Amino acid sequence: FATLDVASVAPLPLASTFYVPVPGLCAYVGVRTTRGGAGATVTASIERSGPRVIDVQAAMAAAAAGRQFDVVAHDPQSDTATRTDCDGD
């Protein structure tokens, strides 16, 4: 690992293309890298074609806040259960 200086930070709109002069190494989320030689330019674009991901902690918090995990007892006077588990019980 190394400490790097950051020249600028800016949001990139979807479907935009930008150019990065190198030499250097471009690293991406995950383990992918691209090495560029002296005088080369890396062309990169922002696309929505990667795997779909969710924020698990936020999704679980929203479900808990919406009481999605609450267990509703079966009313023996009723013919139908208000909720069933994966076995239909």
Short mmCIF file of N, CA, C and O in Angstrom, two decimals, residues 74-81:
data_model
loop_
_atom_site.label_atom_id
_atom_site.label_comp_id
_atom_site.label_asym_id
_atom_site.label_seq_id
_atom_site.Cartn_x
_atom_site.Cartn_y
_atom_site.Cartn_z
N HIS A 74 -51.13 -17.29 15.35
CA HIS A 74 -52.30 -17.81 14.65
C HIS A 74 -53.52 -17.74 15.56
O HIS A 74 -53.47 -18.11 16.72
N ASP A 75 -54.61 -17.24 15.02
CA ASP A 75 -55.86 -17.15 15.75
C ASP A 75 -56.60 -18.47 15.58
O ASP A 75 -57.03 -18.81 14.49
N PRO A 76 -56.75 -19.27 16.65
CA PRO A 76 -57.40 -20.58 16.51
C PRO A 76 -58.86 -20.46 16.07
O PRO A 76 -59.42 -21.41 15.53
N GLN A 77 -59.50 -19.31 16.25
CA GLN A 77 -60.88 -19.12 15.82
C GLN A 77 -60.98 -18.84 14.32
O GLN A 77 -62.05 -18.89 13.75
N SER A 78 -59.85 -18.53 13.70
CA SER A 78 -59.83 -18.19 12.28
C SER A 78 -59.48 -19.42 11.45
O SER A 78 -58.74 -20.29 11.88
N ASP A 79 -60.00 -19.47 10.24
CA ASP A 79 -59.69 -20.58 9.34
C ASP A 79 -58.37 -20.40 8.62
O ASP A 79 -57.84 -21.33 8.05
N THR A 80 -57.84 -19.19 8.62
CA THR A 80 -56.60 -18.94 7.90
C THR A 80 -55.58 -18.29 8.82
O THR A 80 -55.92 -17.50 9.68
N ALA A 81 -54.34 -18.67 8.63
CA ALA A 81 -53.24 -18.05 9.38
C ALA A 81 -52.93 -16.70 8.75
O ALA A 81 -53.09 -16.51 7.55
#
